[in-house]
Coordinates of C-alpha atoms in Angstrom, one line a residue:
M1 CA -22.9 -41.1 -54.9
N2 CA -26.3 -41.5 -56.6
K3 CA -27.9 -43.0 -53.6
Y4 CA -27.0 -39.9 -51.5
K5 CA -28.5 -37.6 -54.1
V6 CA -31.7 -39.6 -54.1
I7 CA -32.0 -39.2 -50.3
I8 CA -31.3 -35.5 -50.4
L9 CA -33.8 -35.0 -53.2
S10 CA -36.4 -36.8 -51.1
L11 CA -35.6 -34.5 -48.2
L12 CA -35.9 -31.4 -50.3
I13 CA -39.3 -32.6 -51.7
S14 CA -40.5 -33.2 -48.1
F15 CA -40.1 -29.4 -47.3
M16 CA -42.6 -28.4 -50.0
G17 CA -45.5 -28.5 -47.5
A18 CA -48.4 -30.6 -46.3
S19 CA -50.6 -30.3 -49.4
C20 CA -47.8 -31.4 -51.6
E21 CA -47.0 -34.2 -49.2
D22 CA -50.6 -35.4 -49.3
W23 CA -50.5 -35.4 -53.1
L24 CA -47.2 -37.3 -53.1
Y25 CA -48.6 -39.9 -50.7
D26 CA -51.6 -40.5 -53.0
N27 CA -49.3 -41.3 -55.9
V28 CA -46.5 -43.3 -54.5
N29 CA -45.7 -47.0 -55.1
E30 CA -47.4 -48.8 -52.2
D31 CA -44.4 -51.3 -52.3
A32 CA -41.8 -48.5 -51.7
A33 CA -41.1 -46.3 -48.7
H34 CA -42.5 -42.7 -49.1
E35 CA -40.7 -41.4 -46.0
V36 CA -37.0 -41.0 -45.3
L37 CA -36.2 -42.0 -41.7
P38 CA -33.6 -40.0 -39.7
Q39 CA -31.3 -43.0 -39.4
Q40 CA -31.3 -43.1 -43.2
V41 CA -30.2 -39.4 -43.3
L42 CA -27.4 -39.7 -40.8
P43 CA -25.0 -41.4 -43.3
V44 CA -25.5 -38.4 -45.6
V45 CA -24.7 -35.9 -42.9
L46 CA -21.6 -37.8 -41.8
F47 CA -20.5 -38.0 -45.4
Y48 CA -20.9 -34.2 -45.9
S49 CA -19.3 -33.5 -42.5
A50 CA -16.2 -35.3 -43.8
Q51 CA -16.5 -33.4 -47.1
L52 CA -16.7 -30.1 -45.1
Q53 CA -13.3 -30.9 -43.5
F54 CA -11.8 -31.2 -47.0
D55 CA -13.5 -28.0 -48.3
H56 CA -12.0 -25.9 -45.5
A57 CA -8.6 -27.7 -45.5
E58 CA -8.1 -27.3 -49.2
Y59 CA -8.5 -23.5 -49.1
G60 CA -6.4 -23.4 -45.9
A61 CA -3.5 -25.4 -47.4
Y62 CA -2.8 -22.4 -49.7
L63 CA -3.9 -19.6 -47.4
T64 CA -1.5 -20.8 -44.7
Q65 CA 1.2 -21.1 -47.4
T66 CA 1.7 -24.8 -47.0
L67 CA 1.2 -25.2 -50.7
T68 CA 1.4 -23.1 -53.8
T69 CA 1.2 -23.6 -57.5
G70 CA 3.7 -23.4 -60.4
G71 CA 2.1 -20.2 -61.6
R72 CA 2.5 -16.6 -60.7
N73 CA -0.8 -15.0 -61.8
Q74 CA -2.5 -12.4 -59.7
T75 CA -5.8 -13.9 -60.6
S76 CA -7.1 -17.4 -61.3
S77 CA -10.3 -19.4 -61.1
F78 CA -9.1 -20.4 -57.6
A79 CA -8.3 -17.1 -55.9
Y80 CA -6.9 -18.7 -52.8
K81 CA -4.2 -20.5 -54.8
S82 CA -2.9 -17.3 -56.5
G83 CA -1.8 -14.0 -55.0
W84 CA -5.0 -13.7 -52.9
G85 CA -6.7 -13.1 -56.2
D86 CA -10.2 -11.9 -57.0
F87 CA -12.3 -13.9 -54.5
L88 CA -15.3 -11.8 -55.5
T89 CA -15.5 -13.2 -59.0
M90 CA -15.3 -16.9 -57.9
N91 CA -18.5 -18.6 -58.8
R92 CA -18.9 -20.5 -55.6
H93 CA -17.3 -21.2 -52.2
P94 CA -18.3 -24.8 -51.4
Q95 CA -18.1 -24.4 -47.7
W96 CA -21.2 -22.2 -47.7
R97 CA -23.4 -24.7 -49.5
R98 CA -21.9 -27.7 -47.6
H99 CA -23.0 -26.2 -44.3
F100 CA -26.4 -24.8 -45.2
Y101 CA -27.7 -27.2 -47.8
D102 CA -25.8 -30.5 -47.5
I103 CA -25.4 -30.6 -43.7
G104 CA -27.8 -28.1 -42.4
V105 CA -31.0 -29.2 -44.2
N106 CA -30.3 -32.9 -43.5
A107 CA -29.2 -32.3 -39.9
K108 CA -32.4 -30.4 -39.3
E109 CA -34.4 -33.3 -40.6
I110 CA -32.6 -35.7 -38.3
I111 CA -33.0 -33.5 -35.3
D112 CA -36.7 -32.7 -35.8
E113 CA -37.7 -36.3 -36.6
A114 CA -35.5 -37.9 -33.9
H115 CA -36.8 -35.4 -31.3
E116 CA -40.4 -36.3 -32.2
A117 CA -39.7 -40.0 -31.9
Q118 CA -37.5 -39.4 -28.7
A119 CA -34.6 -41.1 -30.6
W120 CA -32.2 -39.1 -28.4
N121 CA -29.1 -40.9 -29.8
L122 CA -29.8 -39.7 -33.3
E123 CA -30.7 -36.2 -32.1
L124 CA -27.5 -35.9 -30.1
I125 CA -25.3 -37.0 -33.1
G126 CA -27.2 -34.7 -35.4
R127 CA -26.8 -31.7 -33.1
T128 CA -23.2 -32.4 -32.5
L129 CA -22.4 -32.4 -36.2
R130 CA -24.5 -29.3 -36.8
L131 CA -22.5 -27.5 -34.1
M132 CA -19.2 -28.6 -35.6
S133 CA -20.3 -27.3 -39.0
T134 CA -21.7 -24.1 -37.6
Q135 CA -18.4 -23.2 -36.0
M136 CA -16.3 -24.0 -39.0
T137 CA -18.6 -21.9 -41.2
T138 CA -18.8 -18.8 -39.0
D139 CA -15.0 -19.0 -38.6
L140 CA -14.7 -18.7 -42.3
F141 CA -17.4 -16.2 -43.2
G142 CA -18.2 -14.3 -39.9
D143 CA -21.8 -13.2 -39.6
M144 CA -24.2 -15.6 -41.2
P145 CA -27.8 -16.9 -41.0
R146 CA -28.6 -19.1 -38.0
S147 CA -31.8 -18.3 -36.1
E148 CA -33.7 -17.8 -39.4
A149 CA -31.6 -19.9 -41.7
Y150 CA -34.4 -22.0 -43.1
E151 CA -37.3 -19.6 -42.8
S152 CA -36.9 -18.0 -46.2
N153 CA -34.5 -17.6 -49.2
S154 CA -33.2 -14.3 -47.8
P155 CA -32.8 -14.9 -44.0
H156 CA -31.4 -12.4 -41.6
Y157 CA -27.7 -12.7 -40.8
D158 CA -26.9 -13.3 -37.1
T159 CA -23.8 -11.6 -35.7
Q160 CA -20.8 -13.8 -35.1
E161 CA -21.0 -12.8 -31.4
S162 CA -24.5 -14.2 -31.1
I163 CA -23.6 -17.3 -33.0
Y164 CA -20.8 -18.0 -30.5
E165 CA -23.2 -17.4 -27.7
W166 CA -25.6 -19.9 -29.2
M167 CA -22.8 -22.5 -29.7
N168 CA -21.6 -22.1 -26.1
Q169 CA -25.2 -22.7 -24.9
E170 CA -25.7 -25.6 -27.3
I171 CA -22.5 -27.4 -26.3
E172 CA -23.4 -27.2 -22.6
E173 CA -26.9 -28.6 -23.3
L174 CA -25.4 -31.4 -25.5
I175 CA -22.9 -32.4 -22.8
G176 CA -25.6 -32.4 -20.2
M177 CA -27.7 -34.8 -22.4
Y178 CA -24.7 -37.0 -23.2
E179 CA -24.0 -37.3 -19.4
D180 CA -27.7 -38.2 -18.7
P181 CA -28.7 -41.9 -19.0
T182 CA -32.3 -40.8 -19.5
Y183 CA -31.2 -39.8 -23.0
T184 CA -28.3 -42.1 -23.8
E185 CA -30.0 -45.3 -22.6
A186 CA -33.6 -44.5 -23.5
A187 CA -35.7 -47.4 -24.8
T188 CA -36.9 -45.2 -27.6
N189 CA -33.4 -44.8 -29.0
I190 CA -33.0 -46.2 -32.5
P191 CA -30.3 -48.9 -33.0
I192 CA -27.3 -47.5 -34.9
D193 CA -24.6 -49.7 -36.4
Q194 CA -21.5 -49.1 -38.6
S195 CA -23.6 -48.9 -41.8
I196 CA -25.4 -45.9 -40.3
D197 CA -22.6 -44.3 -38.3
R198 CA -19.2 -44.8 -40.1
V199 CA -17.4 -43.0 -37.3
F200 CA -18.4 -44.5 -34.0
A201 CA -21.2 -47.1 -34.9
G202 CA -23.6 -45.3 -32.6
D203 CA -21.4 -45.4 -29.5
L204 CA -22.6 -42.3 -27.6
N205 CA -19.8 -42.4 -25.1
K206 CA -17.3 -41.8 -28.0
W207 CA -19.6 -39.1 -29.4
K208 CA -19.6 -37.5 -25.9
H209 CA -15.8 -37.2 -25.8
Y210 CA -15.8 -35.7 -29.3
T211 CA -18.3 -33.1 -28.0
Y212 CA -16.0 -32.3 -25.1
A213 CA -13.3 -31.8 -27.8
L214 CA -15.5 -29.4 -29.7
K215 CA -16.1 -27.5 -26.5
A216 CA -12.3 -27.2 -26.1
R217 CA -12.1 -25.9 -29.7
L218 CA -14.9 -23.4 -29.0
L219 CA -13.2 -22.1 -25.9
L220 CA -9.8 -21.9 -27.6
R221 CA -11.1 -19.1 -29.8
K222 CA -10.8 -16.9 -26.7
L223 CA -7.0 -17.3 -26.9
P224 CA -4.9 -15.3 -27.4
N225 CA -6.9 -12.1 -28.1
W226 CA -10.5 -12.4 -26.8
E227 CA -10.5 -13.5 -23.1
N228 CA -7.0 -14.7 -22.4
N229 CA -7.2 -15.2 -18.7
A230 CA -6.7 -17.9 -16.0
A231 CA -10.4 -18.9 -16.0
T232 CA -10.5 -19.4 -19.8
C233 CA -7.3 -21.4 -19.7
Q234 CA -8.6 -23.6 -17.0
A235 CA -11.9 -24.2 -18.7
I236 CA -10.0 -25.3 -21.9
I237 CA -7.8 -27.6 -19.9
T238 CA -10.8 -29.2 -18.1
A239 CA -12.6 -29.7 -21.4
V240 CA -9.5 -31.4 -23.0
N241 CA -9.1 -33.6 -19.9
R242 CA -12.7 -34.7 -20.1
A243 CA -12.3 -35.5 -23.8
L244 CA -9.2 -37.5 -23.3
E245 CA -10.8 -39.7 -20.6
G246 CA -12.3 -41.9 -23.3
W247 CA -10.8 -40.5 -26.4
E248 CA -10.8 -42.2 -29.8
D249 CA -9.8 -40.2 -32.9
V250 CA -12.8 -39.0 -34.9
L251 CA -12.1 -40.4 -38.4
Y252 CA -14.4 -40.8 -41.4
R253 CA -13.7 -43.8 -43.6
F254 CA -15.9 -44.5 -46.6
D255 CA -15.1 -48.1 -47.4
G256 CA -17.9 -48.8 -49.8
G257 CA -16.5 -47.2 -53.0
N258 CA -14.3 -48.3 -55.8
G259 CA -11.1 -46.6 -57.0
A260 CA -10.9 -43.0 -55.9
Q261 CA -14.3 -42.8 -54.2
N262 CA -12.9 -43.5 -50.8
S263 CA -10.7 -40.4 -50.3
P264 CA -11.3 -36.8 -51.5
W265 CA -7.6 -36.0 -51.3
E266 CA -6.6 -39.0 -53.4
A267 CA -9.5 -38.8 -55.8
F268 CA -9.3 -35.1 -56.7
G269 CA -5.6 -35.0 -57.5
S270 CA -4.7 -38.4 -58.6
T271 CA -3.3 -38.5 -62.2
E272 CA -4.3 -42.1 -62.4
Q273 CA -7.9 -41.0 -61.9
G274 CA -7.5 -38.3 -64.6
G275 CA -7.6 -35.5 -62.0
L276 CA -11.4 -35.9 -61.9
G277 CA -13.3 -34.1 -59.1
W278 CA -15.1 -35.9 -56.3
E279 CA -18.5 -34.4 -55.4
G280 CA -18.1 -31.9 -58.1
R281 CA -14.7 -30.2 -57.4
G282 CA -11.1 -31.1 -57.4
N283 CA -8.1 -30.3 -55.1
M284 CA -5.6 -30.7 -57.9
L285 CA -2.8 -31.8 -55.5
N286 CA -1.1 -33.2 -58.6
S287 CA -0.4 -29.6 -59.6
A288 CA 0.5 -28.3 -56.1
V289 CA 4.0 -27.4 -55.0
P290 CA 5.3 -27.2 -51.4
T291 CA 6.2 -23.6 -50.4
K292 CA 9.5 -22.2 -49.2
Y293 CA 7.9 -21.3 -45.9
F294 CA 6.6 -24.8 -45.3
M295 CA 9.9 -26.4 -46.3
E296 CA 12.4 -24.1 -44.8
N297 CA 10.7 -22.5 -41.8
I298 CA 8.5 -25.4 -40.7
L299 CA 10.1 -28.6 -41.8
G300 CA 13.8 -27.5 -41.9
V301 CA 14.5 -29.0 -45.3
F302 CA 18.2 -29.6 -46.2
E303 CA 19.8 -28.3 -49.4
S304 CA 20.5 -31.9 -50.4
H305 CA 19.7 -35.4 -49.3
N306 CA 22.0 -37.2 -46.9
N307 CA 21.4 -40.7 -45.6
L308 CA 22.5 -39.8 -42.2
K309 CA 20.5 -36.6 -41.9
G310 CA 17.6 -37.4 -44.2
W311 CA 15.7 -34.8 -46.2
A312 CA 14.8 -32.4 -43.4
E313 CA 15.1 -31.8 -39.7
D314 CA 11.5 -32.9 -39.4
P315 CA 11.3 -36.6 -40.6
R316 CA 7.6 -36.3 -41.4
I317 CA 8.6 -34.8 -44.7
L318 CA 8.5 -38.3 -46.3
A319 CA 5.0 -38.8 -45.0
F320 CA 3.9 -35.6 -46.8
M321 CA 5.8 -35.9 -50.1
S322 CA 8.4 -37.7 -52.2
A323 CA 11.3 -36.1 -54.1
R324 CA 11.4 -36.1 -57.9
P325 CA 14.0 -35.5 -60.5
G326 CA 14.7 -32.1 -61.9
P327 CA 14.6 -31.1 -65.6
S328 CA 16.7 -33.5 -67.7
G329 CA 19.7 -32.0 -69.4
T330 CA 20.2 -29.3 -66.8
S331 CA 22.5 -28.9 -63.9
D332 CA 19.6 -29.5 -61.6
S333 CA 18.4 -32.9 -62.9
G334 CA 19.0 -34.8 -59.6
T335 CA 16.2 -36.1 -57.4
E336 CA 15.5 -33.3 -54.8
M337 CA 12.9 -31.8 -52.5
R338 CA 12.3 -28.7 -54.5
Y339 CA 9.9 -25.9 -53.6
L340 CA 8.8 -22.4 -54.5
D341 CA 8.2 -19.2 -52.8
T342 CA 4.4 -18.5 -52.7
N343 CA 3.1 -17.5 -56.1
I344 CA 6.5 -16.7 -57.5
G345 CA 6.1 -19.1 -60.4
M346 CA 8.4 -21.7 -61.9
D347 CA 11.5 -21.0 -64.0
V348 CA 10.8 -21.8 -67.7
S349 CA 13.0 -24.9 -67.5
Y350 CA 10.8 -26.5 -64.8
K351 CA 7.5 -28.3 -64.8
V352 CA 5.3 -29.4 -61.8
D353 CA 6.7 -32.9 -62.2
N354 CA 10.1 -31.6 -61.1
Y355 CA 8.7 -30.8 -57.7
P356 CA 7.8 -33.3 -55.0
T357 CA 4.7 -35.4 -55.4
L358 CA 2.2 -35.0 -52.6
F359 CA 1.2 -38.6 -53.0
P360 CA 4.3 -40.0 -51.3
E361 CA 5.7 -43.5 -51.9
V362 CA 8.4 -45.5 -50.2
D363 CA 9.8 -48.4 -52.2
G364 CA 6.9 -48.2 -54.6
K365 CA 4.3 -48.3 -51.8
K366 CA 1.9 -45.3 -51.0
V367 CA 2.5 -44.1 -47.4
S368 CA 0.2 -41.1 -46.8
V369 CA -2.7 -41.5 -44.4
Y370 CA -4.6 -38.8 -46.3
T371 CA -3.8 -38.8 -50.0
Q372 CA -4.2 -42.5 -50.8
N373 CA -7.4 -44.3 -51.3
T374 CA -7.2 -46.3 -48.1
G375 CA -6.8 -43.2 -46.0
Y376 CA -9.3 -41.4 -43.9
V377 CA -10.7 -37.9 -43.3
P378 CA -10.1 -36.7 -39.7
L379 CA -12.7 -34.7 -37.9
F380 CA -10.7 -34.4 -34.7
L381 CA -7.3 -35.8 -33.7
E382 CA -5.6 -36.5 -30.4
E383 CA -2.7 -34.3 -31.4
E384 CA -5.0 -31.3 -31.8
L385 CA -6.4 -31.9 -28.3
L386 CA -3.0 -32.1 -26.7
L387 CA -1.9 -28.9 -28.5
I388 CA -5.0 -27.1 -27.4
K389 CA -4.1 -28.0 -23.9
A390 CA -0.5 -27.0 -24.5
E391 CA -1.6 -23.6 -25.7
A392 CA -3.9 -23.1 -22.7
T393 CA -1.2 -24.3 -20.3
Y394 CA 1.3 -22.0 -21.8
W395 CA -0.9 -18.9 -21.4
S396 CA -1.7 -20.0 -17.8
G397 CA 2.1 -19.7 -17.1
D398 CA 3.2 -23.3 -17.0
K399 CA 5.7 -23.5 -19.9
P400 CA 7.4 -26.7 -18.9
T401 CA 4.1 -28.6 -19.1
A402 CA 3.2 -26.9 -22.3
R403 CA 6.5 -28.1 -23.8
S404 CA 5.9 -31.6 -22.6
L405 CA 2.4 -31.7 -24.1
T406 CA 3.8 -30.3 -27.4
M407 CA 6.4 -33.1 -27.6
Q408 CA 3.8 -35.7 -26.7
A409 CA 1.6 -34.5 -29.6
A410 CA 4.5 -34.7 -32.0
E411 CA 5.3 -38.2 -30.9
I412 CA 1.7 -39.3 -31.6
N413 CA 1.8 -37.5 -34.9
F414 CA 5.0 -39.5 -35.8
D415 CA 3.0 -42.7 -35.1
R416 CA 0.0 -41.5 -37.1
F417 CA 2.2 -41.0 -40.2
N418 CA 3.8 -44.4 -39.7
L419 CA 7.3 -43.0 -39.6
S420 CA 8.7 -46.2 -38.2
S421 CA 7.6 -48.1 -41.3
I422 CA 8.8 -45.4 -43.6
Y423 CA 12.3 -45.2 -42.1
G424 CA 12.7 -48.8 -41.0
S425 CA 15.9 -49.4 -39.0
S426 CA 16.9 -45.7 -39.3
Y427 CA 13.7 -44.5 -37.5
T428 CA 15.2 -44.2 -34.0
R429 CA 18.0 -42.0 -35.3
Y430 CA 15.7 -39.6 -37.1
R431 CA 13.2 -39.6 -34.2
N432 CA 15.8 -38.9 -31.6
N433 CA 17.3 -36.1 -33.7
Y434 CA 14.0 -34.3 -33.6
L435 CA 12.4 -35.3 -30.3
G436 CA 15.5 -36.2 -28.3
N437 CA 16.7 -39.4 -26.8
E438 CA 16.4 -40.6 -23.2
T439 CA 18.7 -37.9 -22.0
G440 CA 16.6 -35.3 -23.8
T441 CA 19.4 -34.4 -26.3
G442 CA 19.1 -34.5 -30.1
N443 CA 20.4 -32.5 -33.0
Y444 CA 17.3 -30.4 -33.5
V445 CA 15.6 -30.5 -30.1
T446 CA 16.8 -27.0 -29.2
T447 CA 15.3 -25.7 -32.4
Y448 CA 11.8 -27.2 -32.0
F449 CA 11.5 -27.9 -28.3
P450 CA 14.0 -25.9 -26.4
A451 CA 14.0 -26.4 -22.6
D452 CA 15.1 -22.8 -22.2
G453 CA 13.2 -20.2 -24.2
F454 CA 10.3 -22.4 -25.2
N455 CA 7.6 -20.0 -26.5
I456 CA 4.1 -19.9 -28.0
G457 CA 5.7 -20.1 -31.5
H458 CA 7.0 -23.6 -30.8
I459 CA 3.5 -24.8 -30.0
M460 CA 1.8 -23.2 -32.9
R461 CA 4.4 -24.3 -35.5
Q462 CA 4.2 -27.8 -34.2
K463 CA 0.5 -27.7 -34.5
Y464 CA 0.9 -26.4 -38.1
V465 CA 2.7 -29.6 -38.9
C466 CA 0.5 -32.0 -36.9
L467 CA -2.6 -30.5 -38.6
Y468 CA -1.2 -30.9 -42.2
L469 CA -4.2 -30.7 -44.5
Q470 CA -6.6 -29.9 -41.6
P471 CA -9.0 -27.0 -41.4
E472 CA -7.7 -25.6 -38.0
Q473 CA -4.4 -24.8 -39.6
W474 CA -5.6 -21.6 -41.1
T475 CA -7.8 -20.7 -38.2
D476 CA -4.8 -20.9 -35.9
M477 CA -2.7 -18.7 -38.1
R478 CA -5.5 -16.1 -38.2
R479 CA -6.0 -16.3 -34.4
Y480 CA -2.4 -15.2 -34.1
N481 CA -2.9 -12.6 -36.8
Y482 CA -0.1 -14.1 -39.1
S483 CA 2.4 -13.0 -36.5
C484 CA 5.7 -12.6 -38.4
E485 CA 8.5 -10.1 -39.1
E486 CA 6.7 -8.6 -42.1
N487 CA 3.7 -7.4 -40.1
G488 CA 5.6 -6.8 -36.8
I489 CA 2.9 -8.6 -34.7
Q490 CA 4.3 -10.5 -31.7
Y491 CA 2.8 -12.6 -28.9
D492 CA 4.7 -12.9 -25.7
N493 CA 7.6 -11.0 -27.3
T494 CA 8.0 -13.5 -30.1
Y495 CA 7.0 -14.0 -33.7
V496 CA 4.8 -17.0 -33.9
Y497 CA 5.4 -17.7 -37.6
P498 CA 8.8 -16.3 -38.4
G499 CA 9.6 -16.2 -42.1
L500 CA 6.0 -15.9 -43.2
K501 CA 5.1 -13.1 -45.7
R502 CA 2.4 -12.2 -48.0
P503 CA 2.3 -14.0 -51.4
N504 CA 4.5 -12.7 -54.3
N505 CA 2.6 -11.2 -57.2
I506 CA -0.2 -10.3 -54.9
Y507 CA -3.5 -9.2 -56.4
E508 CA -2.9 -5.4 -56.4
A509 CA -6.5 -4.4 -57.0
H510 CA -7.4 -5.7 -53.5
W511 CA -4.2 -5.8 -51.6
G512 CA -1.8 -3.2 -53.1
D513 CA -2.9 -0.3 -51.0
D514 CA -1.8 -1.6 -47.6
P515 CA 1.3 -3.8 -47.3
K516 CA 0.2 -4.8 -43.8
A517 CA -3.2 -6.1 -44.9
W518 CA -3.8 -9.8 -44.6
I519 CA -6.7 -12.0 -45.6
N520 CA -9.0 -12.9 -42.7
R521 CA -12.2 -14.3 -44.2
I522 CA -13.9 -15.4 -47.4
N523 CA -16.7 -13.5 -49.1
Y524 CA -20.2 -14.9 -49.0
D525 CA -21.0 -17.5 -51.7
P526 CA -21.9 -15.4 -54.8
E527 CA -24.0 -18.2 -56.3
T528 CA -26.6 -18.0 -53.6
E529 CA -26.1 -14.9 -51.4
E530 CA -25.6 -12.3 -54.1
K531 CA -28.7 -13.6 -56.0
Y532 CA -31.1 -14.2 -53.1
N533 CA -29.8 -12.1 -50.1
K534 CA -28.2 -9.1 -51.6
A535 CA -29.9 -6.7 -49.1
E536 CA -28.3 -8.5 -46.2
L537 CA -24.9 -8.3 -47.8
E538 CA -25.4 -4.6 -48.4
R539 CA -26.5 -4.1 -44.8
L540 CA -23.3 -5.7 -43.6
G541 CA -21.1 -3.8 -46.1
A542 CA -20.0 -7.1 -47.6
Y543 CA -21.6 -6.9 -51.1
K544 CA -18.8 -7.0 -53.7
N545 CA -16.5 -5.3 -51.1
Y546 CA -12.9 -6.6 -51.1
Q547 CA -12.3 -4.8 -47.9
W548 CA -14.6 -7.4 -46.2
L549 CA -11.9 -10.0 -46.8
R550 CA -9.7 -8.0 -44.4
K551 CA -12.2 -7.6 -41.6
P552 CA -11.0 -9.6 -38.5
M553 CA -13.1 -12.2 -36.8
I554 CA -14.3 -11.6 -33.2
W555 CA -11.5 -13.8 -31.9
Q556 CA -8.8 -11.8 -33.7

């Protein structure tokens, strides 16, 4: 990682001004480069774009109640892992710094330098990544600096509405450029290979289709609360169709490291790596426990293992985790898929090692596509595209097509997690039980994909599984306002996430006054914003205000 830090330091020094730059150039080694070229910065931006996916997904895995911990404290150093603990006292939220300093500063350097050199291919990729990062960041924090982000240490915060207006304009301009050979085939474009672009090796056609996917994701925010109408649904469907015309999954693989350097999920939680952090922070998956909600309501876990039925109605469970033995010398010492209700805590007889490992193995071989060192970090998957289209198709009134798209996404997800290799000769039976055989029948098809009574909940719960350890999981849940029996919110006369409830042992100081209050956003990074931009936080009413965490996004 040292080479990245050197590049970033060089970039930060370059912003000190012309006079400093002149002095530096008078004192550099004539045999060494005194300028960082945009093609040298692109690998840094891509690396941090992948890291951003992890930053958001790691918070979301707990806030969507996919994972919990063995503890039951109301507060902890990681508020999102406890009972929605004291977020205001957390030292730092990494997503903020990742966007503004790691991606934003470097992307600005790429865009400015590439534009001046008319290296349109680099400008296009840089702007695409900046837009992706902007949406993820505003969807986590709400209002934030954009138009004046790099003009001072205390920039004005733009409204989330204006940020979305800018993103919609930016995506249209980007697509127009991607469709124009004047830019994509310009003689001034700089050659880009795999060493510079680990995602698409500079293939602008593939980047174009990713940009259409980002447009679909932008438009999706209008569903189901903002502008849920026929025009919106059709615009989403059109964007997805354009993306799928030449689609290739947007995956980041860092294959240049040793040991745990290749995968943030594997490196941060691996006991064999000592649980050490990667880029300064750890996910601690080795101390995480699957939740009752994830296991019972989403995966349909069985009380005990049966070779004919498997571990759960959803066979993907073995791609997510492996069962482990219970406490020795107790009546529960067998190997089981145990789980905990969110933040309820373990019984005194149990340890985390009695719950499933999230680094799954089959016959001694690691099988996860995310939590092993040979895995990858997804920026956008085909399943997400299909489920975006399914959601828009559903709200447009075509439920049969929405159901078909949802099943297609699940089938692709089965392939992604290599279920055929995990289950071997038994795969067809497990697959057919869940997705149905040639006649459309299967033991659990009517539970997950009913031909009669198919509703928006079936789509969103399937997306919840397909986007396991992905950032959109929590955004989707917030878009549907945690629709469940506990808060009484329904969409199309159905609970989207039945069985969901607020965590046990919730942090009463912030959440005890209103049993229907749910967390909707994260407070601004205390390390930077409370020190350098306090006046803006006070203007928004966000400064040390726990009520800010409840404020809905514009798309809620």
